[in-house]
mmCIF file of C-alpha atoms in Angstrom:
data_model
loop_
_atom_site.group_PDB
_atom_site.id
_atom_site.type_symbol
_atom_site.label_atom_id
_atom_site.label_comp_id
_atom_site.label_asym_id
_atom_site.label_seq_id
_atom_site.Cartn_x
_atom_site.Cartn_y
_atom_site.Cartn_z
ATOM 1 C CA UNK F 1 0.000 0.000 0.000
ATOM 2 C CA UNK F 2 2.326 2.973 -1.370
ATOM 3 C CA UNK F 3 1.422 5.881 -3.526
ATOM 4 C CA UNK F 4 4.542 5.976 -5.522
ATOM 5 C CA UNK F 5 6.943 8.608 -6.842
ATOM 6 C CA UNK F 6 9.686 8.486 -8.912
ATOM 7 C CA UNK F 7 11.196 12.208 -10.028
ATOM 8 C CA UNK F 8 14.311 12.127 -8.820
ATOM 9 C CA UNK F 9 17.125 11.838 -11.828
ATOM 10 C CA UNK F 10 20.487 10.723 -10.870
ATOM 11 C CA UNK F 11 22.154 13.732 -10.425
ATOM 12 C CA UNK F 12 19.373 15.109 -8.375
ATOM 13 C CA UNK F 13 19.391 11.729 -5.837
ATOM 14 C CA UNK F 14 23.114 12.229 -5.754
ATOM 15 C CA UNK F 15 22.752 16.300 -4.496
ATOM 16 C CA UNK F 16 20.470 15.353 -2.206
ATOM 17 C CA UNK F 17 21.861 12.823 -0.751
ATOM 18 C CA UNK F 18 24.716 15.247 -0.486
ATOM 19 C CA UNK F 19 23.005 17.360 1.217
ATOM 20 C CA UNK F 20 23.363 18.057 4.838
ATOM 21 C CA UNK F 21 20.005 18.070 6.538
ATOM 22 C CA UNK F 22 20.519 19.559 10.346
ATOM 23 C CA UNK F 23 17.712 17.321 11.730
ATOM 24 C CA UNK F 24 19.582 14.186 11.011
ATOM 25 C CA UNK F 25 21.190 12.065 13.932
ATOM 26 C CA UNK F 26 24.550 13.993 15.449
ATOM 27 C CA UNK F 27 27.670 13.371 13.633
ATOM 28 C CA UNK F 28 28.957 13.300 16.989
ATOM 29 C CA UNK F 29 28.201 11.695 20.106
ATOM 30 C CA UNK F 30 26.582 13.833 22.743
ATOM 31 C CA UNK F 31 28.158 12.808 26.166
ATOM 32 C CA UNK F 32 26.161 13.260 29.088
ATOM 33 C CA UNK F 33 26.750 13.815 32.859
ATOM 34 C CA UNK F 34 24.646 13.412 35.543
ATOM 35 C CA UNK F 35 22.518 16.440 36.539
ATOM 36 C CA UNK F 36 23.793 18.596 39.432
ATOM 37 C CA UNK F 37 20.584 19.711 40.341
ATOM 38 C CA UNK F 38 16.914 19.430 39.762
ATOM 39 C CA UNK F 39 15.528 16.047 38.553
ATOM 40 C CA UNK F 40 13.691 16.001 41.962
ATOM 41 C CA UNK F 41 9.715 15.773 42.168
ATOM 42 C CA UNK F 42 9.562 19.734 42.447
ATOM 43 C CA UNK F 43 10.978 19.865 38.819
ATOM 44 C CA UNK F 44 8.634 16.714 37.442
ATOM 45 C CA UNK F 45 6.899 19.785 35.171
ATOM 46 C CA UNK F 46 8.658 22.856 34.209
ATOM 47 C CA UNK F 47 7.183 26.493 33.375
ATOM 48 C CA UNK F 48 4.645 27.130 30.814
ATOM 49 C CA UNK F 49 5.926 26.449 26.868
ATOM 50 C CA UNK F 50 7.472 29.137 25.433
ATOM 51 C CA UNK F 51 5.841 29.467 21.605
ATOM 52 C CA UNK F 52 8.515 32.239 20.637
ATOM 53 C CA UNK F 53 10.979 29.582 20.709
ATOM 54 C CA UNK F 54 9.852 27.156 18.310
ATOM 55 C CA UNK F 55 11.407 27.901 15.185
ATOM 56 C CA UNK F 56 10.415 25.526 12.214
ATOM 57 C CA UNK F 57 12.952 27.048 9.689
ATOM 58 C CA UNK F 58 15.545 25.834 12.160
ATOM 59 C CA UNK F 59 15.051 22.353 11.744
ATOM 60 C CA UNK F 60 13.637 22.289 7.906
ATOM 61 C CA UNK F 61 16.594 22.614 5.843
ATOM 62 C CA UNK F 62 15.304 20.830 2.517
ATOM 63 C CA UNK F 63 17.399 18.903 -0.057
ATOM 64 C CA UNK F 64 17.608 20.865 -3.110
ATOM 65 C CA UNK F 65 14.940 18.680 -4.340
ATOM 66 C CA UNK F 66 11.567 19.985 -2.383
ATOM 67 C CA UNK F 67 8.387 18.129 -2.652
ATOM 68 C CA UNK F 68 6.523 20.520 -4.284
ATOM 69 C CA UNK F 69 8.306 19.807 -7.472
ATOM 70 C CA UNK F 70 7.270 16.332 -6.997
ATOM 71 C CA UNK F 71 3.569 16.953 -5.966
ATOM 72 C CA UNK F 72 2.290 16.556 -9.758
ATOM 73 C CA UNK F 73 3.246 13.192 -10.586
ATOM 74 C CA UNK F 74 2.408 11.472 -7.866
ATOM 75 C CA UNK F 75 0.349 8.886 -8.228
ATOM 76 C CA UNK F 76 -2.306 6.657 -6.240
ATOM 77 C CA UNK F 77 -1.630 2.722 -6.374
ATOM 78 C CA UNK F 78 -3.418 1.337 -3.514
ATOM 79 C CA UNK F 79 -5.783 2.814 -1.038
ATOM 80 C CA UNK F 80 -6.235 1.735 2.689
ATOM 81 C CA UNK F 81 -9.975 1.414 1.930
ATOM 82 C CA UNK F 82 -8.623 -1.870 0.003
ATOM 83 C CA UNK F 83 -7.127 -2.940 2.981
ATOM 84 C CA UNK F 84 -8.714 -5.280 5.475
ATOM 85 C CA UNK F 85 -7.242 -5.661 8.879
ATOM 86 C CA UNK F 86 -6.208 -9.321 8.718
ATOM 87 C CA UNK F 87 -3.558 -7.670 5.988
ATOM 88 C CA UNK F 88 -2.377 -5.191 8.201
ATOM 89 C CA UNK F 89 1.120 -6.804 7.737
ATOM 90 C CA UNK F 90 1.591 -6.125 4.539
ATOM 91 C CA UNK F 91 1.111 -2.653 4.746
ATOM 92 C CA UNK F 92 4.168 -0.408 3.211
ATOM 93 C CA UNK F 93 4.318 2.671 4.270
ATOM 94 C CA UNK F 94 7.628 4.558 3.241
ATOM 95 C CA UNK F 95 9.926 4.574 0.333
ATOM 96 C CA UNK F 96 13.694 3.436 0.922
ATOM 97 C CA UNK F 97 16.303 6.466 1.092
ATOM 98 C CA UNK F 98 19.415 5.598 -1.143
ATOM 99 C CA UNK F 99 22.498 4.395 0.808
ATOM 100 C CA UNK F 100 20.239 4.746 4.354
ATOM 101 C CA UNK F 101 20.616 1.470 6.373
ATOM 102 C CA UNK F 102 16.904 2.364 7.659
ATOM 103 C CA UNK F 103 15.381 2.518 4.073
ATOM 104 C CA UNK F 104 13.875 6.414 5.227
ATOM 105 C CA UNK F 105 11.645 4.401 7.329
ATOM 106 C CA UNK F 106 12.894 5.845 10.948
ATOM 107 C CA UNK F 107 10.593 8.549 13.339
ATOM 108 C CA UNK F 108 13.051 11.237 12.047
ATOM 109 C CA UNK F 109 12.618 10.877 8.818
ATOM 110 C CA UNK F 110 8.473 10.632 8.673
ATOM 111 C CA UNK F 111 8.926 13.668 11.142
ATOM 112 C CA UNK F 112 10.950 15.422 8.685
ATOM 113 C CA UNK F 113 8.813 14.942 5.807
ATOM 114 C CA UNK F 114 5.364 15.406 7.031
ATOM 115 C CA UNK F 115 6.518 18.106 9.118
ATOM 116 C CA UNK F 116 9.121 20.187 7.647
ATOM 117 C CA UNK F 117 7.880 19.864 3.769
ATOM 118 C CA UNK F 118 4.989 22.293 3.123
ATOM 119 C CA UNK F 119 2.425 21.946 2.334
ATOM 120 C CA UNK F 120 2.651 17.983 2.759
ATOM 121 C CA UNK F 121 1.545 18.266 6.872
ATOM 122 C CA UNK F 122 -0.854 20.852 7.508
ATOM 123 C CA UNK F 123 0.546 21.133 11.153
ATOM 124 C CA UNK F 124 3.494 22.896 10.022
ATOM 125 C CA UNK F 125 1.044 25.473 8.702
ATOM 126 C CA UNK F 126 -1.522 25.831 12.070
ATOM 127 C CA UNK F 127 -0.278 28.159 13.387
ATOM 128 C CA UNK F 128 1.382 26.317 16.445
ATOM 129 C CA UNK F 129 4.099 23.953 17.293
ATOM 130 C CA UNK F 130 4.319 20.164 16.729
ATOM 131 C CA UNK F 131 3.157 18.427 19.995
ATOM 132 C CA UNK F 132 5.538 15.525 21.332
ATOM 133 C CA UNK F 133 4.729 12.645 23.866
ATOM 134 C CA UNK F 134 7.772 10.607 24.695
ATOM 135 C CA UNK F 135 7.118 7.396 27.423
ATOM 136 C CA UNK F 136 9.980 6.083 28.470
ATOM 137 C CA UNK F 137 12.454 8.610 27.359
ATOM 138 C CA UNK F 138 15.539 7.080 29.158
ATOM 139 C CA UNK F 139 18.339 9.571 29.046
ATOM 140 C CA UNK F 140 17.033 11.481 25.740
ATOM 141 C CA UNK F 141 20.655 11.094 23.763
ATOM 142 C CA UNK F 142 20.729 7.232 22.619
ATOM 143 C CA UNK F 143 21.621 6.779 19.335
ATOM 144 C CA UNK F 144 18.212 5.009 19.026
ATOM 145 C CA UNK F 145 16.115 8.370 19.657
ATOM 146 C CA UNK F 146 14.612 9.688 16.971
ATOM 147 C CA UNK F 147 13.556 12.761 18.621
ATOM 148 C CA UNK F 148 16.142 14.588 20.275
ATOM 149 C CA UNK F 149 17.481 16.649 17.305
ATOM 150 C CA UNK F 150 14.074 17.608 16.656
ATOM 151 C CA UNK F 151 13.090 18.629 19.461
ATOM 152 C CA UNK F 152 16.717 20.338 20.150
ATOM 153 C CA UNK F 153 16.153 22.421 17.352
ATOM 154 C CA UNK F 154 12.991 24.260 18.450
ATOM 155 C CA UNK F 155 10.519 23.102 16.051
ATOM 156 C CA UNK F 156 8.415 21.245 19.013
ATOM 157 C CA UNK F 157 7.370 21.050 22.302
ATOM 158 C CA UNK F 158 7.469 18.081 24.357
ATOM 159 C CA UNK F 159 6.651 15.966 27.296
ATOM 160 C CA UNK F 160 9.162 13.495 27.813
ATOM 161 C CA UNK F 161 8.403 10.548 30.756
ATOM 162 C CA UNK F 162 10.972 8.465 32.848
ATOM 163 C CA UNK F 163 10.308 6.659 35.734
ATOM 164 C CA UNK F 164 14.354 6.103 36.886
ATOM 165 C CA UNK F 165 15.489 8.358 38.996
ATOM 166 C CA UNK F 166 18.750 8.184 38.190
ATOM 167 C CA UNK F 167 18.185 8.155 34.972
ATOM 168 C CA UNK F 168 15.795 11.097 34.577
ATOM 169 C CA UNK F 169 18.501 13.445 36.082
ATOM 170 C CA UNK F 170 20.616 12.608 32.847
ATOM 171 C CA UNK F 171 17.214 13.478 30.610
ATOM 172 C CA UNK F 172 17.690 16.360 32.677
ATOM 173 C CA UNK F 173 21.133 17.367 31.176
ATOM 174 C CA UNK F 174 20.459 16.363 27.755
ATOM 175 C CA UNK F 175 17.542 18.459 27.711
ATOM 176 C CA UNK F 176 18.812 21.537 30.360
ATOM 177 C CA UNK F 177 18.470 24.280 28.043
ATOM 178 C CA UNK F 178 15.550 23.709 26.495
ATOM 179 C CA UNK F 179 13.431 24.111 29.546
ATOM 180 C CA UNK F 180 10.932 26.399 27.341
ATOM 181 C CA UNK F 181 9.777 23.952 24.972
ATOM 182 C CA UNK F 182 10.268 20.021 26.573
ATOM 183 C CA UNK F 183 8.582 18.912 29.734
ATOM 184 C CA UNK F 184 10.376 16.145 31.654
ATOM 185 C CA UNK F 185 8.083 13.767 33.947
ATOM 186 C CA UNK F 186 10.024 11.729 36.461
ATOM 187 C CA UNK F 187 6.941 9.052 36.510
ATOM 188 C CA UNK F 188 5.722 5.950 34.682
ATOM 189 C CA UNK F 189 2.414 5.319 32.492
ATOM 190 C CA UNK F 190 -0.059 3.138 33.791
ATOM 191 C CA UNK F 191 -3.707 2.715 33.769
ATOM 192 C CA UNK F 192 -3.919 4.593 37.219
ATOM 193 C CA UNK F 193 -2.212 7.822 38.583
ATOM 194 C CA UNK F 194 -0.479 6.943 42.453
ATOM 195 C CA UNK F 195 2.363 4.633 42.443
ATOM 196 C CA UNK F 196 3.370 1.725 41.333
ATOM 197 C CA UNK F 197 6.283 -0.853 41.697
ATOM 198 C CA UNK F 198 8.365 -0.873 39.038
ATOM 199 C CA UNK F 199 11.665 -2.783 38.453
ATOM 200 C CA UNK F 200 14.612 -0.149 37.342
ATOM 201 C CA UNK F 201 18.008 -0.911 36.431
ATOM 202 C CA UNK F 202 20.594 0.575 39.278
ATOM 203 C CA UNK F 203 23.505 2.762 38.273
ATOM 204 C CA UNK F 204 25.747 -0.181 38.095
ATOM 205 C CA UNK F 205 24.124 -1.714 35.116
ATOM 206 C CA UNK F 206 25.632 -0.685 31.772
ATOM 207 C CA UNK F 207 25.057 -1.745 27.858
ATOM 208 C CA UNK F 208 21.712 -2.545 26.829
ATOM 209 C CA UNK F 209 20.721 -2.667 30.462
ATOM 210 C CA UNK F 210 19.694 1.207 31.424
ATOM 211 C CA UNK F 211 16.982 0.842 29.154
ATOM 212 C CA UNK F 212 15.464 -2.263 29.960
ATOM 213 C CA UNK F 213 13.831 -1.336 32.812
ATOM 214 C CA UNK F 214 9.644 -1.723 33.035
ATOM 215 C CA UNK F 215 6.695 -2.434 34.821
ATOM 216 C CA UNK F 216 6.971 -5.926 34.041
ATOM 217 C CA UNK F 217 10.389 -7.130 32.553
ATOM 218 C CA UNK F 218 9.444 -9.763 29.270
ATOM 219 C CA UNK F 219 9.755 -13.094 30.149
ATOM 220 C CA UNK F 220 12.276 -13.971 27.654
ATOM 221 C CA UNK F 221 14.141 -10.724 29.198
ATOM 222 C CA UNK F 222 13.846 -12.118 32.529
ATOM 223 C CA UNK F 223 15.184 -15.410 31.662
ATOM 224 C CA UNK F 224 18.096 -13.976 29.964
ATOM 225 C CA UNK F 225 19.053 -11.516 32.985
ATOM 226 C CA UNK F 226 18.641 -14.508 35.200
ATOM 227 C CA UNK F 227 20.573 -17.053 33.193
ATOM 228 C CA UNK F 228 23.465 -14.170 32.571
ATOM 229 C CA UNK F 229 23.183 -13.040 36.320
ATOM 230 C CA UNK F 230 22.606 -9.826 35.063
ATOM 231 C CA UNK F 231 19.030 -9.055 37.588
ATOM 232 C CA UNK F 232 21.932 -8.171 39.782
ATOM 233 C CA UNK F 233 21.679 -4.750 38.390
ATOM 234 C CA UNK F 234 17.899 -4.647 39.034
ATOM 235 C CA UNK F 235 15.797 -3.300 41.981
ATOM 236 C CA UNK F 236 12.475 -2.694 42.433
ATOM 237 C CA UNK F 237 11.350 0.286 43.316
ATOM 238 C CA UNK F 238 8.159 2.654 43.599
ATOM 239 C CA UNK F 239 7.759 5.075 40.951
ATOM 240 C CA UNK F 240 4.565 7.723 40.482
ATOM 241 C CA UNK F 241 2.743 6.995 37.324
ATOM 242 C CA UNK F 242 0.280 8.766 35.564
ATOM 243 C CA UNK F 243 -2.536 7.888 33.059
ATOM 244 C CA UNK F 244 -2.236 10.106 29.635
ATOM 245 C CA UNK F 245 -5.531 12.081 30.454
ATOM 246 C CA UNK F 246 -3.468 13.005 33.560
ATOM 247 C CA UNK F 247 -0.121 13.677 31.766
ATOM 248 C CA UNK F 248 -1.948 16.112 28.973
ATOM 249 C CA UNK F 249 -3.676 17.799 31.791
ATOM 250 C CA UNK F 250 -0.234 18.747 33.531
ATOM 251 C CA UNK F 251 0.989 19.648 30.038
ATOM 252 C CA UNK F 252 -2.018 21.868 29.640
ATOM 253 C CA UNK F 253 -2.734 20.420 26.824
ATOM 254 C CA UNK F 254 -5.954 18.700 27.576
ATOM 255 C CA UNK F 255 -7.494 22.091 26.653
ATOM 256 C CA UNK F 256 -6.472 21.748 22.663
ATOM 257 C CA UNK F 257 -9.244 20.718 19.982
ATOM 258 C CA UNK F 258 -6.899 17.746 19.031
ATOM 259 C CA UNK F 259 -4.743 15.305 20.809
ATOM 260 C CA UNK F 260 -0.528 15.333 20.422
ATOM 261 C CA UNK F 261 0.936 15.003 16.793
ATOM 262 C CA UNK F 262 3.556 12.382 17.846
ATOM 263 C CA UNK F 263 3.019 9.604 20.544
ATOM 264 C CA UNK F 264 6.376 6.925 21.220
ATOM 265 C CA UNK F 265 6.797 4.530 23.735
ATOM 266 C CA UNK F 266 9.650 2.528 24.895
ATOM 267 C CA UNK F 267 8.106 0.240 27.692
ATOM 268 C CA UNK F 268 9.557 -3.289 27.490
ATOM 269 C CA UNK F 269 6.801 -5.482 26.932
ATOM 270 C CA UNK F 270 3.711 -3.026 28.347
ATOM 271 C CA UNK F 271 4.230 -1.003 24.884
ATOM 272 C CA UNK F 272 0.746 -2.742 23.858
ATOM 273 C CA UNK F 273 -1.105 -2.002 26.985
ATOM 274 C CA UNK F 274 -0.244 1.730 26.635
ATOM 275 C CA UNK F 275 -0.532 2.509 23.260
ATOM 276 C CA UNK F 276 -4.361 1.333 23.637
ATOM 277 C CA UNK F 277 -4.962 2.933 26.743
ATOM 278 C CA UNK F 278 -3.877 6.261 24.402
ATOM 279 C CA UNK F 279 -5.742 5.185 21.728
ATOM 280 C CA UNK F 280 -8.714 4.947 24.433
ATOM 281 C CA UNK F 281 -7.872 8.217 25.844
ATOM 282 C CA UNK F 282 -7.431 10.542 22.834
ATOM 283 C CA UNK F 283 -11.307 9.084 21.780
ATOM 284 C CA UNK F 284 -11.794 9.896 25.375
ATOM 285 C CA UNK F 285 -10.793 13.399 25.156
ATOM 286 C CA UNK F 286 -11.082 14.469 21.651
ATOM 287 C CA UNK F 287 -13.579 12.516 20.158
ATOM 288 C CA UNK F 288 -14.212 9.388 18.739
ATOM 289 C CA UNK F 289 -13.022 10.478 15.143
ATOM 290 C CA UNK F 290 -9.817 12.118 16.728
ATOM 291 C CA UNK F 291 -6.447 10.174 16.333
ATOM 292 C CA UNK F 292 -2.648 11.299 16.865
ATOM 293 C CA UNK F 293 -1.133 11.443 13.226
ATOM 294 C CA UNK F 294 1.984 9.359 13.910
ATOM 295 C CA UNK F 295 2.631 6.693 16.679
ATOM 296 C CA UNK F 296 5.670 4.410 17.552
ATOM 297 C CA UNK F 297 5.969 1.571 19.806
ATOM 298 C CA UNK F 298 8.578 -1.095 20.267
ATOM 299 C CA UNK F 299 7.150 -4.658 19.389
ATOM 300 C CA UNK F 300 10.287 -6.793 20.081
ATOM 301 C CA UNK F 301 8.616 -7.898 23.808
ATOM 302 C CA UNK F 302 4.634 -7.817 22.895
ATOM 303 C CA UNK F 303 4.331 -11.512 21.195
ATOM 304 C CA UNK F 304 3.348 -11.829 18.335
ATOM 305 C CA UNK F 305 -0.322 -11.919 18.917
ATOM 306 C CA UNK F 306 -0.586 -9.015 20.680
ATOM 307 C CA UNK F 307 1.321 -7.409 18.231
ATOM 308 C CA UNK F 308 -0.566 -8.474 14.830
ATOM 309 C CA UNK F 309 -4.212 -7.688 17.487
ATOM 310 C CA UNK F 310 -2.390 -4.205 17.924
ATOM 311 C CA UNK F 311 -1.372 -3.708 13.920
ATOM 312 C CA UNK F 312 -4.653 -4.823 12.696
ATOM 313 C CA UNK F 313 -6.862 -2.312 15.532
ATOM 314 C CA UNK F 314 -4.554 0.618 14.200
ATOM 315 C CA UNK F 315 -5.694 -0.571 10.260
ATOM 316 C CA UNK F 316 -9.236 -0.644 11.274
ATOM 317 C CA UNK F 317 -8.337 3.102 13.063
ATOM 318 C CA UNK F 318 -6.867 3.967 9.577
ATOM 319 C CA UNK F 319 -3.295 3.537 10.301
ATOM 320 C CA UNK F 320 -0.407 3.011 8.025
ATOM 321 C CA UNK F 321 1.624 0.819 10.104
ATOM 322 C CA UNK F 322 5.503 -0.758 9.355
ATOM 323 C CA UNK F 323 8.017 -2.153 10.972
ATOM 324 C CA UNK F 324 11.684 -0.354 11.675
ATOM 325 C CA UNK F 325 14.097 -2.232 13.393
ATOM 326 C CA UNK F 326 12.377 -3.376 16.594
ATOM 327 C CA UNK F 327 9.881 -0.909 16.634
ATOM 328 C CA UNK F 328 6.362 -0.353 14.800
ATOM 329 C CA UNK F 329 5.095 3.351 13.235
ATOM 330 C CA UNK F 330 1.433 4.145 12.578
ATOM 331 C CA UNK F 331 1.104 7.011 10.565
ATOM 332 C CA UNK F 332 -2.476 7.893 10.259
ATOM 333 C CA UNK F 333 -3.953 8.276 6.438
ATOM 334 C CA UNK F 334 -5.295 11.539 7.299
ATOM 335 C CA UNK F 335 -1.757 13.269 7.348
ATOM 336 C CA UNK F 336 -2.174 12.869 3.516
ATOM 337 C CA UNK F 337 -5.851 13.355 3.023
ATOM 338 C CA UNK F 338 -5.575 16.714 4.505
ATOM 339 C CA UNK F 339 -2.674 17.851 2.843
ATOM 340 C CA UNK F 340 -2.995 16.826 -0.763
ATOM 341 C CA UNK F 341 -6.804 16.852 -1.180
ATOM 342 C CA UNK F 342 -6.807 15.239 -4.437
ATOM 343 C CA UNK F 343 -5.203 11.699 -3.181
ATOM 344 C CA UNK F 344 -7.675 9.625 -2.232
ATOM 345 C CA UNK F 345 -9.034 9.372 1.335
ATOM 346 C CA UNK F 346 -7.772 6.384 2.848
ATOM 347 C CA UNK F 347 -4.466 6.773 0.870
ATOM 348 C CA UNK F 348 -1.352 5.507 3.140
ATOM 349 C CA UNK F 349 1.395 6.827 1.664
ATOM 350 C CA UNK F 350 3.547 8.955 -0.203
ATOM 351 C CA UNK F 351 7.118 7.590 -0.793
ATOM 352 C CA UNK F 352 8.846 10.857 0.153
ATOM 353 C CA UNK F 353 12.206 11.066 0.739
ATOM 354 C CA UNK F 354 14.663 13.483 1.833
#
C-alpha cells in the first residue's frame, strides 16, 4: 500500500543525498553527565511552553529537491480502503532512502517529511508547534532516539516521561536548556495515577541494560538476565505513574481541539497495553473520530499476537503501520488526506524522501 513517486534523476538523488540536513542524527556523540541539580519531584513539570521559541525554519533545511516539485506526478496505487485488517502486515508505508541502512523508514525521517515539507503536513502550517509525547524517554541522547534533534532544534514542544530516577537526572542534562519547549516527567504510564512498583536498572548496570527497565520485565528478558546473572543490576522500586488524560492535563494540553501530533513509547513489553490505553484516551478526550497522526511503539517484547491484534486495531483506526528495526510506526492516512486533497481518502502513503 504505497502511492509511488519516482522524479528524482540521478544527479538530483546524488545532491540530495549530499546534502546536509541539520535534523539528522549527530555526527557526533553527545556525552552526558549526571545532573547537578533538579531532577527532583519539584521539577517533574517545568514552566509554561514558550511558543517564541519554536522555530520551524531551524530544523527544515530541505534537499535541493523539495516536494513541491514532486507533488504533480504522484500517483495513487493502492488505497487503505482496500485494505482489510487481517492484511495489516503487509502494509508499506515509506519509500527506501538511497544508501540509508533504515530505508527512510525511521521517526526522524516521517517527522521530517510530514513536518518540515509544506504543504505535505498541515501542522506545520496551524499556526502552532508540533506536539511531542515521549514514554519512556531514558536519558534522551541514545543513538536510538529519533527525537532529540528535533526537538533540540525548536521546532516542538514536548513531554518526555521516565520513571528512573537516576536516569531522569541525565534526561535532565540532555535536555537543560531547552526548559521552554520540553517537559520532563520523572513518573511511569499506567492505567492509574499513584504509584506503582516498578523494576529499574541501578547505576551499576551498563550496555543494553539502562533501558530495559519496566513495569513488568518480558519473560524472555527475565530469563536472559537470570541465566546471565545480570538481575543483579535490578531493583524494584516505587515510581509515580500517571494515566495520559493526567499527563496532557499537567501539560495543559488537555485544553487543545486535538490530541498530540507524535506519541512513542519505549516500555519493554507493556508497549501494547499503553498505546491502547492512548488510543482509548485521545477518543476519550477528543472525540471518537480524533487520532494522533503518527505513533511508535517497540514490538520486540509484545508476542506476536498481541502485536498483529495491535497492527490490525490501528488498520481498522486507519493507520499506516511498518516495521523499523524493533519498533512499529502508525502514521495515520489523514496526514495525507488533509494535505494533498486530491489523493484519495484512505491513501497511506507517499514515498517521500529526503
Amino acid at each position: 500500500m504505497y502511492l509511488k513517486s519516482s522524479l528524482l534523476t540521478e544527479a538530483e538523488e546524488s545532491a540530495a543525498r549530499n546534502e546536509k540536513n541539520v535534523v539528522d542524527e549527530p555526527s557526533q556523540p553527545v556525552h552526558v553527565v549526571a545532573a547537578t541539580g533538579g531532577g527532583g519531584r519539584n521539577h517533574r513539570f517545568s514552566s509554561s511552553f514558550d511558543d517564541s521559541l519554536v522555530r520551524r525554519g531551524a530544523a527544515c533545511k530541505m534537499s535541493r529537491v523539495t516536494l513541491e516539485q514532486r507533488l504533480p506526478d504522484i500517483a495513487v496505487n493502492h488505497s487503505l480502503g482496500a485494505l482489510q485488517p487481517s492484511h495489516a502486515l503487509s502494509c508499506t508505508c515509506a519509500k527506501a532512502v538511497a544508501q540509508d541502512v533504515d530505508h527512510g523508514r525511521t521517526l526522524s525521517h516521517i517527522m521530517k517529511r510530514y513536518y518540515c515539507t509544506h504543504p505535505l503536513y498541515p501542522i506545520a502550517t496551524a499556526g502552532r508547534p508540533m506536539r511531542i509525547v515521549q514514554v519512556g524517554a531514558n536519558t534522551g541522547d541514545n543513538a536510538n532516539d529519533h527525537l532529540v534533534t528535533f526537538l533540540k532544534s525548536g521546532v516542538a514542544q514536548g513531554v518526555l516521561m521516565e520513571p528512573v530516577p537516576w536516569i531522569y537526572k541525565r534526561l535532565t542534562t540532555t535536555y537543560q536548556d531547552h526548559s521552554a519547549t520540553v517537559r520532563l516527567v520523572n513518573a511511569a504510564m499506567s492505567e492509574q495515577d499513584g504509584n506503582v512498583s516498578f523494576m529499574a536498572p541501578n547505576e551499576k548496570s551498563s550496555g543494553w541494560l539502562p533501558q530495559m527497565g519496566g513495569l513488568h520485565l518480558p519473560p524472555k528478558t527475565l530469563k536472559t538476565l537470570t541465566k546471565k546473572g545480570g538481575l543483579r543490576m535490578f531493583d524494584k522500586i516505587t515510581v509515580q505513574s500517571f494515566r495520559f488524560e493526567t499527563l496532557l492535563a499537567h501539560a495543559d494540553w488537555h485544553r487543545s481541539k486535538t490530541p498530540p501530533d507524535v506519541f512513542v513509547v519505549d516500555a519493554e513489553g507493556y508497549d501494547a497495553v499503553i498505546m491502547r490505553m492512548v488510543l482509548d484516551a485521545v477518543s476519550a478526550l477528543f472525540g471518537s473520530q480524533a487520532r494522533i497522526p503518527i505513533m511508535q511503539f517497540e514490538w520486540k517484547h509484545i508476542g506476536a499476537e498481541s502485536r498483529v491484534k495491535l497492527w490490525n486495531d490501528l488498520a481498522a483506526l486507519g493507520y499506516c503501520v511498518m516495521q523499523v528495526h524493533y519498533d512499529d510506526v502508525a502514521i495515520h492516512s489523514e496526514v495525507l488526506q488533509q494535505a494533498i486533497g486530491r489523493v484519495e481518502s484512505q491513501s497511506c502513503e507517499a514515498s517521500y524522501d529526503l
